[in-house]
Coordinates of C-alpha atoms in Angstrom, one line a residue:
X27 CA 13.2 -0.1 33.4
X28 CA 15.6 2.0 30.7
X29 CA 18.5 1.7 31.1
X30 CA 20.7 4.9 29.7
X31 CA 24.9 4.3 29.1
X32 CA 26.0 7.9 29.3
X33 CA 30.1 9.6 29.0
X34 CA 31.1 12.5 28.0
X35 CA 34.5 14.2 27.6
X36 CA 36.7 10.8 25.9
X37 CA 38.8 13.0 24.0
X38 CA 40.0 10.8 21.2
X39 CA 42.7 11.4 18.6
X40 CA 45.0 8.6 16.4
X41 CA 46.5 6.9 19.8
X42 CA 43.4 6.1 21.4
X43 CA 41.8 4.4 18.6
X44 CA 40.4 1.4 20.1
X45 CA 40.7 2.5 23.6
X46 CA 37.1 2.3 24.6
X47 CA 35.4 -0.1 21.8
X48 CA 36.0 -3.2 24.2
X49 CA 33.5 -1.9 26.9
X50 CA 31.1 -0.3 24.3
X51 CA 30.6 -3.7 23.3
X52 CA 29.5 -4.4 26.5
X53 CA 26.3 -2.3 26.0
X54 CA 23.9 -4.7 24.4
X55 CA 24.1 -6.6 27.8
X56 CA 23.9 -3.4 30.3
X57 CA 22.0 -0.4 28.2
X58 CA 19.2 0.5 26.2
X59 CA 21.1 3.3 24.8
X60 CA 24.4 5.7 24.4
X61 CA 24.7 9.2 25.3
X62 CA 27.8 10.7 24.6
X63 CA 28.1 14.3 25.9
X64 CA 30.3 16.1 23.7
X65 CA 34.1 16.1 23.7
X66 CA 34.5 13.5 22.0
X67 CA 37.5 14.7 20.2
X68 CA 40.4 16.2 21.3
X69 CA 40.4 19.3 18.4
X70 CA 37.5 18.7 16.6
X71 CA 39.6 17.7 13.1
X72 CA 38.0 14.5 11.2
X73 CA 40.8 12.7 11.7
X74 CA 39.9 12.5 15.2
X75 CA 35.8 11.9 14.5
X76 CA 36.5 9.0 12.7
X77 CA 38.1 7.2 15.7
X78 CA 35.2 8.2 17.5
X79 CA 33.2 6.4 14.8
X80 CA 35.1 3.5 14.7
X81 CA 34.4 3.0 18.5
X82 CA 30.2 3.8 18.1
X83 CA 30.1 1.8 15.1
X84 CA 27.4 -1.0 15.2
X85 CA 27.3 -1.5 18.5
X86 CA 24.0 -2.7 19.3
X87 CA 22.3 0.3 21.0
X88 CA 21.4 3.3 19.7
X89 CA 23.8 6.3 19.9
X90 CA 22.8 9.8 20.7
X91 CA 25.5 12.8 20.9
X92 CA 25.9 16.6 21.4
X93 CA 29.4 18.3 20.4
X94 CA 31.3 19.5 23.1
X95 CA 33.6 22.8 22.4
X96 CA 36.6 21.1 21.8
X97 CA 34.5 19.3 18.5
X98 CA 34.3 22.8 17.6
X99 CA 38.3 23.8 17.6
X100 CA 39.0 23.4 14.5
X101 CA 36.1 25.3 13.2
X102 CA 34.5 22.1 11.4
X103 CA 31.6 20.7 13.3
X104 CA 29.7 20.2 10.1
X105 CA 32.2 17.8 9.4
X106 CA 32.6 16.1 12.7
X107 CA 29.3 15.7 12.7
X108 CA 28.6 14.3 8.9
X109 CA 31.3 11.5 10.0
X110 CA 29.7 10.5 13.3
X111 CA 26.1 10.4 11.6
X112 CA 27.8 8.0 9.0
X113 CA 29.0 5.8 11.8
X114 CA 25.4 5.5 12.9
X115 CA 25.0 8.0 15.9
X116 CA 22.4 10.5 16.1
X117 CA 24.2 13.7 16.1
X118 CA 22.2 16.5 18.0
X119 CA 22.4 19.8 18.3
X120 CA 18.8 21.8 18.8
X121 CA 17.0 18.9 17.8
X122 CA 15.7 15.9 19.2
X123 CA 15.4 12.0 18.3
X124 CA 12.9 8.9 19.8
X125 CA 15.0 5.7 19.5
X126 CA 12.8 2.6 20.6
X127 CA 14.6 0.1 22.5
X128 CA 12.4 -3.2 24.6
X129 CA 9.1 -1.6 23.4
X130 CA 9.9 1.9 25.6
X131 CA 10.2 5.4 23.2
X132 CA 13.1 7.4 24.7
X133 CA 12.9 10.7 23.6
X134 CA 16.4 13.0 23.6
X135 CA 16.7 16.6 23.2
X136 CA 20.2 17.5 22.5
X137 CA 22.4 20.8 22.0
X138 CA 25.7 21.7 23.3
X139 CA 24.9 24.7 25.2
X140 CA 27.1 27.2 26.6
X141 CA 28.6 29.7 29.6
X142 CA 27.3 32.4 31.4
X143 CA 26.9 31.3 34.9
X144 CA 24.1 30.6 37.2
X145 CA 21.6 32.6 38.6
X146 CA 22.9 35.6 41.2
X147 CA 26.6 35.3 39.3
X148 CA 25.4 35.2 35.6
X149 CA 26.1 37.4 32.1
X150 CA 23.6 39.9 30.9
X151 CA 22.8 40.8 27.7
X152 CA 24.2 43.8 28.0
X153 CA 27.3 46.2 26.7
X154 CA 29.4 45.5 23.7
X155 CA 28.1 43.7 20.8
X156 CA 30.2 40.8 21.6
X157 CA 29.1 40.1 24.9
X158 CA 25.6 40.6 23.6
X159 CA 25.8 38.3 21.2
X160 CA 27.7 35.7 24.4
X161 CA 24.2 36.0 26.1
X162 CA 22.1 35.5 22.9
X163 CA 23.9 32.4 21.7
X164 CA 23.4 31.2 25.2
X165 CA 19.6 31.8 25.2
X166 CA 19.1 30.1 21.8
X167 CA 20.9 26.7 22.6
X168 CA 18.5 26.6 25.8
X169 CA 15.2 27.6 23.8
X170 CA 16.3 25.3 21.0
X171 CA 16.3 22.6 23.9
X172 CA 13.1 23.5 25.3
X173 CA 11.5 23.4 22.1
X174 CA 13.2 19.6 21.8
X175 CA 11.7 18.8 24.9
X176 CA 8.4 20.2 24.1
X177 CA 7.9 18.3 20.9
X178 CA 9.1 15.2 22.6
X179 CA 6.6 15.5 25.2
X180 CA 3.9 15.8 22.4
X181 CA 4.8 12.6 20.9
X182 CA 4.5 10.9 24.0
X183 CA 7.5 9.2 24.7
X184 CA 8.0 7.0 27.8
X185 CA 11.2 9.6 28.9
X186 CA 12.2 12.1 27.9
X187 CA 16.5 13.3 28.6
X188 CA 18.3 16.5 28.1
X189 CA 21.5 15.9 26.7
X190 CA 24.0 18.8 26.8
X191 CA 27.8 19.5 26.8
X192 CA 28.1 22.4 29.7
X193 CA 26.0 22.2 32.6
X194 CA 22.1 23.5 33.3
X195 CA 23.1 23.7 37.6
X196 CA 26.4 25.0 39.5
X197 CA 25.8 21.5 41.8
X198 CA 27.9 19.7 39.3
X199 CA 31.0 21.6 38.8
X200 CA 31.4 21.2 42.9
X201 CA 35.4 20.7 42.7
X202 CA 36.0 23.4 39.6
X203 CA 37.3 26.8 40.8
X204 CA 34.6 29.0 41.5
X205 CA 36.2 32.0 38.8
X206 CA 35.6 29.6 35.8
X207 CA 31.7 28.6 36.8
X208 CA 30.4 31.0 34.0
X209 CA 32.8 29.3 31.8
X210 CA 31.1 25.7 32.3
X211 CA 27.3 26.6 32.0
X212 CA 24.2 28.2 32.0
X213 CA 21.3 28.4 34.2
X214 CA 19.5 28.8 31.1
X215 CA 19.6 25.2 30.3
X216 CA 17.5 24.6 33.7
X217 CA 15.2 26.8 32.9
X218 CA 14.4 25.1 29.5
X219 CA 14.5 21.8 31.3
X220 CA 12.1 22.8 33.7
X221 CA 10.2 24.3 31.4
X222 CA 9.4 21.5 29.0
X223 CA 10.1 18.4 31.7
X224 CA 12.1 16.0 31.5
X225 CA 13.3 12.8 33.5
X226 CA 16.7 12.9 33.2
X227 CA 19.8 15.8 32.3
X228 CA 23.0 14.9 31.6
X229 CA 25.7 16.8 30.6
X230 CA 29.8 16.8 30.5
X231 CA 32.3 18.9 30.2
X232 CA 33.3 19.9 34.2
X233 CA 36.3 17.4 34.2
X234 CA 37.1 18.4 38.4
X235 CA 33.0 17.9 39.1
X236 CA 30.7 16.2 40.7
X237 CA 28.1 13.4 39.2
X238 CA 25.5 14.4 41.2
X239 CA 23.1 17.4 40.9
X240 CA 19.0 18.4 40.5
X241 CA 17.5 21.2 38.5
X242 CA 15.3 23.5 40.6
X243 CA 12.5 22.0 39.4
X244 CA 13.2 18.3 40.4
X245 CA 15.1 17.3 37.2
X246 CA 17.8 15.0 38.1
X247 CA 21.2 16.2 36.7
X248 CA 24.0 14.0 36.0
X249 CA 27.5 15.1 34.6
X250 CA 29.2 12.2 33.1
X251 CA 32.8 13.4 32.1
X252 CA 34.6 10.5 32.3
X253 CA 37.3 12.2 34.4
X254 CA 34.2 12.5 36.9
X255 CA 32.6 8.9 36.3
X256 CA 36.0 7.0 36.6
X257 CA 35.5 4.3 33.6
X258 CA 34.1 4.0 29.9
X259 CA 30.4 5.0 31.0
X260 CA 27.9 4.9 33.6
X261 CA 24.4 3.5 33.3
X262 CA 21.2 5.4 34.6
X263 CA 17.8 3.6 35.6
X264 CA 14.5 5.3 34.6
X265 CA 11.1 3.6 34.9
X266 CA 9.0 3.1 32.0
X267 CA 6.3 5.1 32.1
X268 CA 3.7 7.5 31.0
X269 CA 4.0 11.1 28.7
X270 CA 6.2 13.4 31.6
X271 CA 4.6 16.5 31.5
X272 CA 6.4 18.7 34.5
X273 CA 9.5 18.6 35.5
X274 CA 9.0 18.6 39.2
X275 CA 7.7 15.3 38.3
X276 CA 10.6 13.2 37.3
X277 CA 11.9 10.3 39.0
X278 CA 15.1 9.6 40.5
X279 CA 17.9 8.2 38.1
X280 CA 20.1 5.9 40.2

């Protein structure tokens, strides 16, 4: 069985430094690995990524993160990212990783995403350049994620996750105010999860949501803001098993 610690949304800055280190080093005993799904910063300054870092710092399991928007506030993700890497984590955004933890390959595919809404209530790519360009940089964080997926799937990795800030399905922001759905996701991501398989999705960023969702397809989605989860992180069961080829395939996550 892997077991996957995931959070999202901690929102550190100077006051919180140490805030959730005491449970992080918890993990060796619980999880396999750490997925932390963007926010992890308050402002995105590298003031506040290297509290971040100080907490993922040599804990024992591997690390894997997206940035969230608010890592992108103060227009220096390069840098929040460069810090975090430092520390350890593997910083994703488009790509994907294997980490290798009690002989089982866990593949990740990683990127923040972004809005537009869900299919029915969704943006087109249509109109002013701007809102063109909305609907383009939508599509290219979800087929930067398929590709991920895709290429994990060819390397044959006992599970395969989707690991994104906003959310792939409208099930998880159950509790946000319907106007601000567009605002929190794409249906885009599902489609590239889908797509490519996976066994697992988890994502952040819906603070008033709900844990609990599924892709279309099957895929099990998970949103792990911590103002959702209630504590440090929550851990996920996945079986070990074989290359996952469809999505409709996956298996539960408990």
């Amino acid at each position: 069985m892997i077991r996957i610690a995931a959070v999202g949304d901690i929102h550190m800055g100077p006051d919180s430094q140490g805030l959730l280190r005491p449970a992080f080093e918890t993990l060796p005993e619980c999880a396999d690995l750490l997925l932390l799904a963007g926010d992890l910063t308050r402002h995105g300054t590298p003031e506040e990524a290297r509290v971040v870092a100080k907490e993922v710092r040599d804990l024992g399991v591997p690390v894997v993160a997206v940035l969230g928007n608010h890592d992108h506030h103060d227009d220096r993700p390069d840098e929040v990212t460069a810090i975090l890497r430092e520390a350890g984590a593997h910083v994703l955004e488009g790509q994907g990783t294997v980490v290798t933890s009690g002989g089982a390959r866990i593949g990740v595919a990683g990127t923040k995403g972004f809005g537009g809404g869900f299919v029915g209530r969704c943006a087109g790519e249509f109109g002013e350049p701007v809102m063109k360009e909305f609907v383009r940089y939508s599509r290219r964080c979800a087929d930067s994620l398929r590709t991920s997926l895709e290429q994990l799937g060819e390397e044959g990795c006992d599970a395969r996750i989707a690991l994104t800030h906003f959310s792939p399905v409208p099930d998880t922001l159950a509790g946000e105010p319907l106007e601000i759905y567009p605002f929190l996701g794409s249906y885009l991501l599902a489609e590239a999860i889908d797509t490519a398989g996976a066994d697992l999705a988890v994502h952040g960023h819906a603070h008033a949501g709900t844990e609990h969702g599924m892709t279309s397809g099957g895929v099990r989605v998970r949103n792990v803001a911590q103002p959702v989860i209630g504590r440090a992180f929550h851990v996920y069961h996945l079986p070990v098993r074989d290359h996952v080829t469809t999505g409709a395939a996956a298996q539960a996550a408990r």
